[in-house]
Structure formats: C-alpha cells, structure tokens
Short mmCIF file of C-alpha atoms (C1' of nucleotides) in Angstrom, two decimals:
data_model
loop_
_atom_site.label_atom_id
_atom_site.label_comp_id
_atom_site.label_asym_id
_atom_site.label_seq_id
_atom_site.Cartn_x
_atom_site.Cartn_y
_atom_site.Cartn_z
CA MET A 1167 94.36 140.45 76.99
CA SER A 1168 97.46 138.44 77.69
CA PRO A 1169 97.53 137.37 81.30
CA ARG A 1170 99.55 139.79 83.34
CA ARG A 1171 103.06 138.56 83.49
CA GLU A 1172 102.60 137.81 87.15
CA HIS A 1173 101.97 134.14 86.60
CA ARG A 1174 105.03 133.78 88.63
CA LEU A 1175 103.65 135.31 91.77
CA VAL A 1176 102.81 131.84 93.08
CA PHE A 1177 106.35 130.76 92.53
CA LEU A 1178 107.92 133.99 93.75
CA LEU A 1179 105.93 133.84 96.96
CA ASN A 1180 106.97 130.28 97.56
CA VAL A 1181 110.62 130.93 96.94
CA ALA A 1182 110.78 134.12 98.97
CA GLN A 1183 109.23 132.39 101.96
CA ARG A 1184 111.57 129.43 101.78
CA ARG A 1185 114.62 131.61 101.36
CA LEU A 1186 113.70 133.74 104.35
CA GLN A 1187 112.96 130.76 106.52
CA ARG A 1188 116.17 129.02 105.60
CA TRP A 1189 118.16 132.17 106.14
CA MET A 1190 116.71 132.76 109.58
CA ALA A 1191 117.36 129.18 110.62
CA ALA A 1192 120.94 129.40 109.41
CA ARG A 1193 121.50 132.53 111.44
CA SER A 1194 120.84 130.99 114.82
CA PRO A 1195 122.54 127.66 114.63
CA HIS A 1196 123.85 128.04 118.14
CA THR A 1197 120.46 128.53 119.69
CA GLY A 1198 118.71 126.26 117.22
CA VAL A 1199 115.72 128.57 117.26
CA THR A 1200 113.90 128.61 113.94
CA ALA A 1201 111.57 131.18 112.43
CA ALA A 1202 108.47 129.34 113.54
CA GLN A 1203 109.85 128.95 117.02
CA SER A 1204 110.77 132.58 117.37
CA GLY A 1205 107.20 133.35 116.36
CA LEU A 1206 105.92 131.51 119.37
CA LEU A 1207 108.56 133.09 121.57
CA PHE A 1208 107.28 136.51 120.52
CA VAL A 1209 103.70 135.61 121.19
CA LEU A 1210 104.57 134.41 124.67
CA GLY A 1211 106.76 137.44 125.22
CA GLN A 1212 103.65 139.52 124.90
CA ARG A 1213 101.17 137.08 126.31
CA ASP A 1214 102.93 134.63 128.56
CA GLY A 1215 100.58 131.93 129.71
CA ALA A 1216 98.51 131.91 126.56
CA LEU A 1217 96.40 128.90 125.74
CA MET A 1218 97.71 126.73 122.97
CA GLY A 1219 94.72 127.63 120.87
CA GLU A 1220 95.35 131.33 121.40
CA ALA A 1221 98.99 130.99 120.45
CA GLY A 1222 98.01 128.95 117.42
CA ALA A 1223 95.53 131.60 116.34
CA ALA A 1224 98.16 134.31 116.75
CA LEU A 1225 100.48 132.35 114.46
CA ASP A 1226 97.76 131.17 112.10
CA LEU A 1227 98.47 127.57 112.99
CA GLY A 1228 95.89 124.84 113.34
CA PRO A 1229 95.81 122.52 116.33
CA PRO A 1230 98.30 120.03 114.90
CA GLY A 1231 100.69 122.78 113.96
CA ILE A 1232 100.84 124.45 117.33
CA SER A 1233 100.88 121.12 119.10
CA GLY A 1234 103.96 119.96 117.26
CA LEU A 1235 105.70 123.29 117.63
CA VAL A 1236 105.09 123.24 121.36
CA ASP A 1237 106.38 119.67 121.57
CA ARG A 1238 109.65 120.63 119.93
CA MET A 1239 110.09 123.80 121.93
CA THR A 1240 109.29 122.03 125.15
CA ALA A 1241 111.89 119.41 124.31
CA ALA A 1242 114.33 122.26 123.67
CA ASN A 1243 113.49 123.68 127.09
CA LEU A 1244 112.30 126.97 125.64
CA ILE A 1245 108.72 126.82 126.91
CA GLU A 1246 106.61 124.89 129.38
CA ARG A 1247 103.12 123.43 129.21
CA ARG A 1248 101.15 123.89 132.42
CA ALA A 1249 97.62 122.71 132.94
CA ASP A 1250 95.01 125.45 133.04
CA PRO A 1251 93.61 125.51 136.57
CA ASP A 1252 90.09 126.25 135.34
CA ASP A 1253 89.80 124.01 132.31
CA GLY A 1254 90.97 120.43 132.37
CA ARG A 1255 91.24 120.28 128.60
CA ALA A 1256 93.43 123.30 128.20
CA TRP A 1257 97.13 123.97 128.59
CA ARG A 1258 98.84 127.27 129.03
CA LEU A 1259 102.27 128.02 127.64
CA TRP A 1260 105.01 129.73 129.60
CA LEU A 1261 108.48 130.85 128.66
CA THR A 1262 111.31 129.18 130.52
CA PRO A 1263 114.33 131.27 131.53
CA ALA A 1264 116.13 129.88 128.50
CA GLY A 1265 113.10 130.80 126.40
CA ARG A 1266 113.29 134.36 127.65
CA VAL A 1267 116.90 134.58 126.61
CA ALA A 1268 116.15 133.09 123.21
CA MET A 1269 113.28 135.52 122.83
CA ALA A 1270 115.50 138.49 123.45
CA GLN A 1271 118.06 137.17 120.98
CA SER A 1272 115.42 136.58 118.35
CA LYS A 1273 114.11 140.05 118.88
CA ALA A 1274 117.53 141.46 118.25
CA GLY A 1275 117.97 139.33 115.16
CA LEU A 1276 114.65 140.50 113.83
CA ALA A 1277 115.96 144.01 113.42
CA ASP A 1278 118.38 142.74 110.83
CA VAL A 1279 115.70 140.74 109.06
CA ASN A 1280 113.41 143.73 108.98
CA ALA A 1281 116.11 145.85 107.48
CA ARG A 1282 116.60 143.32 104.71
CA LEU A 1283 112.89 143.10 104.13
CA THR A 1284 112.51 146.79 103.55
CA GLU A 1285 115.84 148.08 102.25
CA GLY A 1286 115.52 149.67 98.87
CA PHE A 1287 111.78 150.11 99.09
CA THR A 1288 109.88 153.20 100.05
CA ASP A 1289 107.38 153.19 102.86
CA ALA A 1290 104.63 153.40 100.29
CA GLU A 1291 105.95 150.36 98.49
CA ILE A 1292 106.27 148.38 101.67
CA ASP A 1293 102.71 149.33 102.45
CA VAL A 1294 101.61 147.91 99.13
CA VAL A 1295 103.46 144.69 99.84
CA ALA A 1296 101.99 144.42 103.32
CA ARG A 1297 98.54 145.10 102.00
CA TRP A 1298 98.94 142.51 99.28
CA LEU A 1299 100.17 139.85 101.69
CA THR A 1300 97.36 140.64 104.07
CA THR A 1301 94.79 140.52 101.32
CA MET A 1302 95.98 137.11 100.25
CA GLN A 1303 94.99 135.82 103.67
CA SER A 1304 91.35 136.58 103.08
CA ARG A 1305 91.54 135.62 99.45
CA PHE A 1306 92.83 132.14 100.20
CA PRO A 1307 90.86 131.40 103.32
CA LYS A 1308 91.28 128.44 105.55
CA GLY A 1309 87.83 127.00 105.09
CA GLU A 1310 86.94 125.75 101.63
CA ASP A 1311 84.87 128.84 100.95
CA GLU A 1312 84.67 129.78 97.33
CA MET B 1292 112.43 156.29 115.26
CA SER B 1293 109.93 153.53 115.84
CA PRO B 1294 110.70 150.65 113.56
CA ARG B 1295 108.49 150.69 110.53
CA ARG B 1296 105.38 148.81 111.39
CA GLU B 1297 106.43 146.12 108.95
CA HIS B 1298 107.77 143.85 111.63
CA ARG B 1299 105.02 141.66 110.49
CA LEU B 1300 106.32 141.14 106.98
CA VAL B 1301 108.03 137.94 108.09
CA PHE B 1302 104.81 136.68 109.48
CA LEU B 1303 102.65 137.94 106.63
CA LEU B 1304 104.87 136.27 104.09
CA ASN B 1305 104.75 133.01 105.94
CA VAL B 1306 101.00 133.03 106.31
CA ALA B 1307 100.29 134.10 102.74
CA GLN B 1308 102.43 131.30 101.40
CA ARG B 1309 100.83 128.67 103.60
CA ARG B 1310 97.35 129.85 102.80
CA LEU B 1311 97.99 129.76 99.09
CA GLN B 1312 99.57 126.35 99.21
CA ARG B 1313 96.79 124.88 101.29
CA TRP B 1314 94.18 126.43 99.05
CA MET B 1315 95.74 125.03 95.91
CA ALA B 1316 96.02 121.57 97.41
CA ALA B 1317 92.39 121.67 98.51
CA ARG B 1318 91.30 122.58 95.02
CA SER B 1319 92.57 119.46 93.31
CA PRO B 1320 91.66 116.71 95.72
CA HIS B 1321 90.60 114.48 92.85
CA THR B 1322 93.92 114.63 91.08
CA GLY B 1323 95.93 114.91 94.27
CA VAL B 1324 98.30 117.28 92.54
CA THR B 1325 99.78 119.83 94.93
CA ALA B 1326 101.30 123.22 94.27
CA ALA B 1327 104.83 121.88 94.30
CA GLN B 1328 103.89 119.07 91.98
CA SER B 1329 102.17 121.33 89.52
CA GLY B 1330 105.35 123.37 89.49
CA LEU B 1331 107.28 120.41 88.21
CA LEU B 1332 104.53 119.59 85.75
CA PHE B 1333 104.90 123.08 84.32
CA VAL B 1334 108.62 122.82 84.04
CA LEU B 1335 108.36 119.54 82.18
CA GLY B 1336 105.57 120.93 80.05
CA GLN B 1337 108.08 123.39 78.73
CA ARG B 1338 111.18 121.26 78.94
CA ASP B 1339 110.23 117.61 78.91
CA GLY B 1340 113.23 115.44 79.50
CA ALA B 1341 114.97 117.91 81.78
CA LEU B 1342 117.66 116.69 84.10
CA MET B 1343 116.66 116.50 87.74
CA GLY B 1344 119.17 119.19 88.55
CA GLU B 1345 117.74 121.46 85.86
CA ALA B 1346 114.22 120.96 87.12
CA GLY B 1347 115.38 121.57 90.67
CA ALA B 1348 117.08 124.79 89.62
CA ALA B 1349 113.94 125.94 87.84
CA LEU B 1350 111.96 125.39 91.02
CA ASP B 1351 114.67 126.63 93.36
CA LEU B 1352 114.90 123.22 94.99
CA GLY B 1353 118.06 121.58 96.21
CA PRO B 1354 118.92 117.98 95.38
CA PRO B 1355 116.95 116.45 98.26
CA GLY B 1356 113.93 118.54 97.44
CA ILE B 1357 113.69 117.63 93.80
CA SER B 1358 114.58 114.03 94.54
CA GLY B 1359 111.70 113.62 96.95
CA LEU B 1360 109.27 115.45 94.72
CA VAL B 1361 110.19 113.21 91.82
CA ASP B 1362 109.79 110.14 94.01
CA ARG B 1363 106.26 111.11 94.95
CA MET B 1364 105.25 112.10 91.45
CA THR B 1365 106.72 108.94 90.01
CA ALA B 1366 104.73 106.93 92.53
CA ALA B 1367 101.65 108.88 91.44
CA ASN B 1368 102.43 107.98 87.83
CA LEU B 1369 102.70 111.61 86.78
CA ILE B 1370 106.29 111.53 85.59
CA GLU B 1371 109.01 109.03 84.73
CA ARG B 1372 112.70 108.88 85.46
CA ARG B 1373 114.78 107.66 82.53
CA ALA B 1374 118.52 107.28 82.57
CA ASP B 1375 120.42 109.85 80.54
CA PRO B 1376 122.05 108.00 77.65
CA ASP B 1377 125.20 110.10 77.82
CA ASP B 1378 125.76 110.41 81.55
CA GLY B 1379 125.47 107.48 83.86
CA ARG B 1380 124.93 109.67 86.89
CA ALA B 1381 122.06 111.67 85.46
CA TRP B 1382 118.35 111.05 85.07
CA ARG B 1383 115.94 112.82 82.81
CA LEU B 1384 112.33 113.45 83.71
CA TRP B 1385 109.44 112.85 81.37
CA LEU B 1386 105.74 113.47 81.69
CA THR B 1387 103.52 110.40 81.55
CA PRO B 1388 100.20 110.62 79.70
CA ALA B 1389 98.53 111.09 83.09
CA GLY B 1390 101.07 113.78 83.85
CA ARG B 1391 100.17 115.58 80.67
CA VAL B 1392 96.53 115.58 81.65
CA ALA B 1393 97.33 116.80 85.14
CA MET B 1394 99.52 119.49 83.67
CA ALA B 1395 96.71 120.80 81.49
CA GLN B 1396 94.34 120.80 84.45
CA SER B 1397 96.82 122.62 86.63
CA LYS B 1398 97.32 125.17 83.92
CA ALA B 1399 93.61 125.84 83.80
CA GLY B 1400 93.44 126.13 87.58
CA LEU B 1401 96.29 128.58 87.59
CA ALA B 1402 94.16 131.15 85.80
CA ASP B 1403 91.89 131.29 88.82
CA VAL B 1404 94.81 131.54 91.21
CA ASN B 1405 96.34 134.34 89.20
CA ALA B 1406 93.10 136.25 89.25
CA ARG B 1407 92.96 135.99 93.03
CA LEU B 1408 96.59 137.05 93.31
CA THR B 1409 96.06 140.25 91.40
CA GLU B 1410 92.43 141.27 91.87
CA GLY B 1411 92.07 144.64 93.50
CA PHE B 1412 95.63 145.68 92.73
CA THR B 1413 96.83 147.83 89.90
CA ASP B 1414 99.49 146.64 87.52
CA ALA B 1415 101.90 149.04 89.14
CA GLU B 1416 101.18 147.60 92.56
CA ILE B 1417 101.58 144.05 91.37
CA ASP B 1418 104.88 145.10 89.86
CA VAL B 1419 106.01 146.37 93.23
CA VAL B 1420 105.01 143.10 94.86
CA ALA B 1421 106.77 141.04 92.21
CA ARG B 1422 109.86 143.17 92.50
CA TRP B 1423 109.84 142.87 96.27
CA LEU B 1424 109.46 139.10 96.18
CA THR B 1425 112.21 138.83 93.60
CA THR B 1426 114.50 141.07 95.59
CA MET B 1427 114.05 138.92 98.67
CA GLN B 1428 115.59 136.05 96.75
CA SER B 1429 118.88 137.82 96.43
CA ARG B 1430 118.61 139.35 99.85
CA PHE B 1431 118.25 135.99 101.56
CA PRO B 1432 120.58 133.93 99.43
CA LYS B 1433 121.04 130.22 99.60
CA GLY B 1434 124.68 130.25 100.60
CA GLU B 1435 125.57 131.67 103.97
CA ASP B 1436 126.82 134.89 102.43
CA GLU B 1437 126.51 137.86 104.70
"C1'" DT C 973 70.66 114.71 136.19
"C1'" DC C 974 72.28 112.90 132.17
"C1'" DA C 975 72.75 112.52 127.32
"C1'" DA C 976 74.18 115.32 123.28
"C1'" DT C 977 77.16 118.54 121.71
"C1'" DT C 978 80.94 121.56 121.67
"C1'" DT C 979 85.66 122.62 122.64
"C1'" DA C 980 90.90 121.90 123.59
"C1'" DT C 981 94.32 119.21 122.43
"C1'" DT C 982 96.65 115.09 120.63
"C1'" DT C 983 97.83 111.64 117.33
"C1'" DC C 984 98.54 109.75 112.76
"C1'" DG C 985 99.90 109.79 108.10
"C1'" DC C 986 101.37 112.72 104.79
"C1'" DA C 987 103.85 116.45 101.64
"C1'" DT C 988 107.42 119.69 101.59
"C1'" DG C 989 112.12 120.77 101.74
"C1'" DC C 990 116.52 121.63 104.31
"C1'" DG C 991 121.62 120.24 105.65
"C1'" DA C 992 124.89 116.69 105.92
"C1'" DA C 993 126.72 112.67 104.45
"C1'" DC C 994 127.03 109.13 100.99
"C1'" DT C 995 127.40 106.70 96.23
"C1'" DA C 996 128.37 106.51 91.62
"C1'" DT C 997 130.06 108.45 87.61
"C1'" DC C 998 132.57 111.59 84.95
"C1'" DT C 999 136.67 114.67 84.00
"C1'" DA C 1000 141.13 116.56 84.31
"C1'" DA C 1001 145.88 116.43 85.60
"C1'" DA C 1002 150.21 114.17 86.49
"C1'" DT D 756 146.80 105.36 82.94
"C1'" DT D 757 145.84 106.29 87.28
"C1'" DT D 758 144.19 109.19 90.51
"C1'" DA D 759 142.25 113.32 92.53
"C1'" DG D 760 138.59 116.19 92.19
"C1'" DA D 761 134.05 117.63 90.51
"C1'" DT D 762 129.31 116.52 89.52
"C1'" DA D 763 124.42 114.09 89.71
"C1'" DG D 764 121.47 111.92 92.67
"C1'" DT D 765 120.11 109.54 96.84
"C1'" DT D 766 119.43 108.83 101.67
"C1'" DC D 767 118.85 110.15 106.46
"C1'" DG D 768 117.15 112.81 110.13
"C1'" DC D 769 114.80 116.73 110.95
"C1'" DA D 770 111.27 120.92 111.23
"C1'" DT D 771 107.07 122.53 109.51
"C1'" DG D 772 102.28 122.14 109.14
"C1'" DC D 773 98.06 120.13 106.98
"C1'" DG D 774 93.52 117.07 107.20
"C1'" DA D 775 91.15 113.55 109.49
"C1'" DA D 776 90.20 111.10 113.34
"C1'" DA D 777 90.54 110.32 118.29
"C1'" DT D 778 90.38 111.69 123.32
"C1'" DA D 779 88.87 114.07 127.11
"C1'" DA D 780 86.72 117.63 129.48
"C1'" DA D 781 83.24 121.25 129.55
"C1'" DT D 782 78.66 122.93 128.46
"C1'" DT D 783 73.86 122.81 127.16
"C1'" DG D 784 69.21 121.11 127.07
"C1'" DA D 785 65.50 118.17 127.98
#
DNA sequence: TCAATTTATTTCGCATGCGAACTATCTAAA
DNA sequence: TTTAGATAGTTCGCATGCGAAATAAATTGA
C-alpha cells in the first residue's frame, strides 16, 4: 500500500539529465559544441538540408527551441540557413565545413558516452531503461491531453 | 559488433526529462509552481530552516542554481530568506504560509506523477530504471574527473 | 480572384541551471 | 593579533527551451 519507493524517479531523472548534459559540455570545451548542438549536427549529418521544422521534430524541439539553437550554431559557424527555393516561409539547414568536422568529433565522443550509459548493465536492463524512457514520452505528452 | 542500439539513450533521457518538466509545469498553472520549485518546497517541508547550501545539495544544485531558485520563490512569496543567527554569511530558508499550501498541493500532485512514472512496469523494472538513473550520477560526476 | 485559414519561422519574456568571478564572513595558523 | 585560507552566497553571462503572440508566405474555398 505504501507508495513504491520510486518517488524519487522525478528527481533522479532530472539529475541524471543535468549531469550528462554538463559532462558532455565539459568534454568539448575546445569546440564549444554542447549536447543539444551535437544533436542537431547528427540530424544534419543524416539529413543535410532539412527544414527547421523537420530538425526540430527530430530533436523534439518546438519552434522557439530549434530557432534559438540554429541561431547559436549559425553564429558559431557550424551550420547555415538557406532559403527553401520552393517555399518562401521555410529555411533549410546545411552543415558548414566546420560543422562537418564538429559532427565527426561529436560522433567519436558519443562512443565514450554510450559506453558510460550502458556499462554495468545487461542488454536486457538497457532495454528496460530505453523502453521506460520512451514510454514517458507518450505518458507526458506535449499537448495538454489528460 | 554494431554498437548497441542504445545510441539514443542520450536523446531519450533528454526528451523524457523535458516532457516531464513541461507536463508538471502545465499542471499547476494556477499556483505557478514548477517542478524545480516543488523540489525545494519538499526539501523545506522536511527540513524547514535549511541553509541554502544544504537545500542546494539536496536538489543537486550548485550555488547559482539554488540562489536563483530562491530568488524566484521568494518573489512568489513561497519561501523566506532569514539570516542565520550564528553565521553572518549564511541564510536559512523557511516556508511561508503560502509555501506550505503550495507544498501540500504539490505533494498531492506528485501521486499522479508517480503513477504515470511507474504504470505498466513491474517493481523489478522500476528498480532497474532507478538504479540506472542513480548510477548515471556517479558516472557523470560534477567535477571533471575522468 | 480574393478573403480566410493554415503553416513556417521568429520574437519576447520567462524559468532553469551552469561556470567563473566576486563579496563577505568565518577559521586557523604564525 | 593579524593574516592567509576556507566557506556561504551572489552576480554575470550564457545555453537551453517553453508558451504566447507576431509575421509572412502558402493554400483553400467561395
């Protein structure tokens, strides 16, 4: 009857995310590429020329989120905004040469992160974690659905 | 040889955390109490009069983090800063009457959140998740330890 | 064709929280 | 006692990302 002792899941989730983000940022001080930024680099690595909205959807970011991220990465000369030739409202995002380099570096760094994220856990356990995290996405939806 | 398909754990963790945070904030628009703020309310509910540093440690926040949170919650009349009588550098945090009310409301809301965080998962699975999240704290430490 | 609506993106104000640098106070050592 | 740390908080500039509102271009319908 007592609530499962997982009251702390909210807190644990928050802390784990912040620790990981901070750690990743601290690991590329030379490049200045953060976790969020490397996310966009990856997306463009697979889909260069994506619309901002597409990139935002891939990263689960709303319009303001992707807009700001693109601003900062454009200022850092990692990506470029180019007008879509067919739609005057839309912009497509392209990696710059420097962005390509940063993308490759981030990719390499990710191997280390992945190792730390899985070390000491079996594949089955990691599957549980991944399933839980994925489930939380639908359980705490964007809209204000009940 | 292919990397475990958990490349996405970084991303999943990020998204899950943002979704949860957004959802919690959207659920108390009347009170305006956010997830971070309810965290401090809980801490003071158990340890009213805590030092800022103690509260920060309980929430895994550094000095700037707790300082800003306290600023906003003081402005919202949820808590009070009072000088420590024994240490001129230190401040102790106290719930206001409004803070006490908000704390009780947050506590009630947490039951719902907890249900959503665990529904569909066995106790054993939730234990794995909690252990994983906890492990990530030591695996991505605050200092720049390797 | 032309108004109404939808869609893509931006802008604004905000909350969160970090790292670095600063201030003020306390403590310990010479 | 005086001074050299250590400790508690604050402040600054920044990155992240949200909700609400605005802008501008495309689409749809009468």
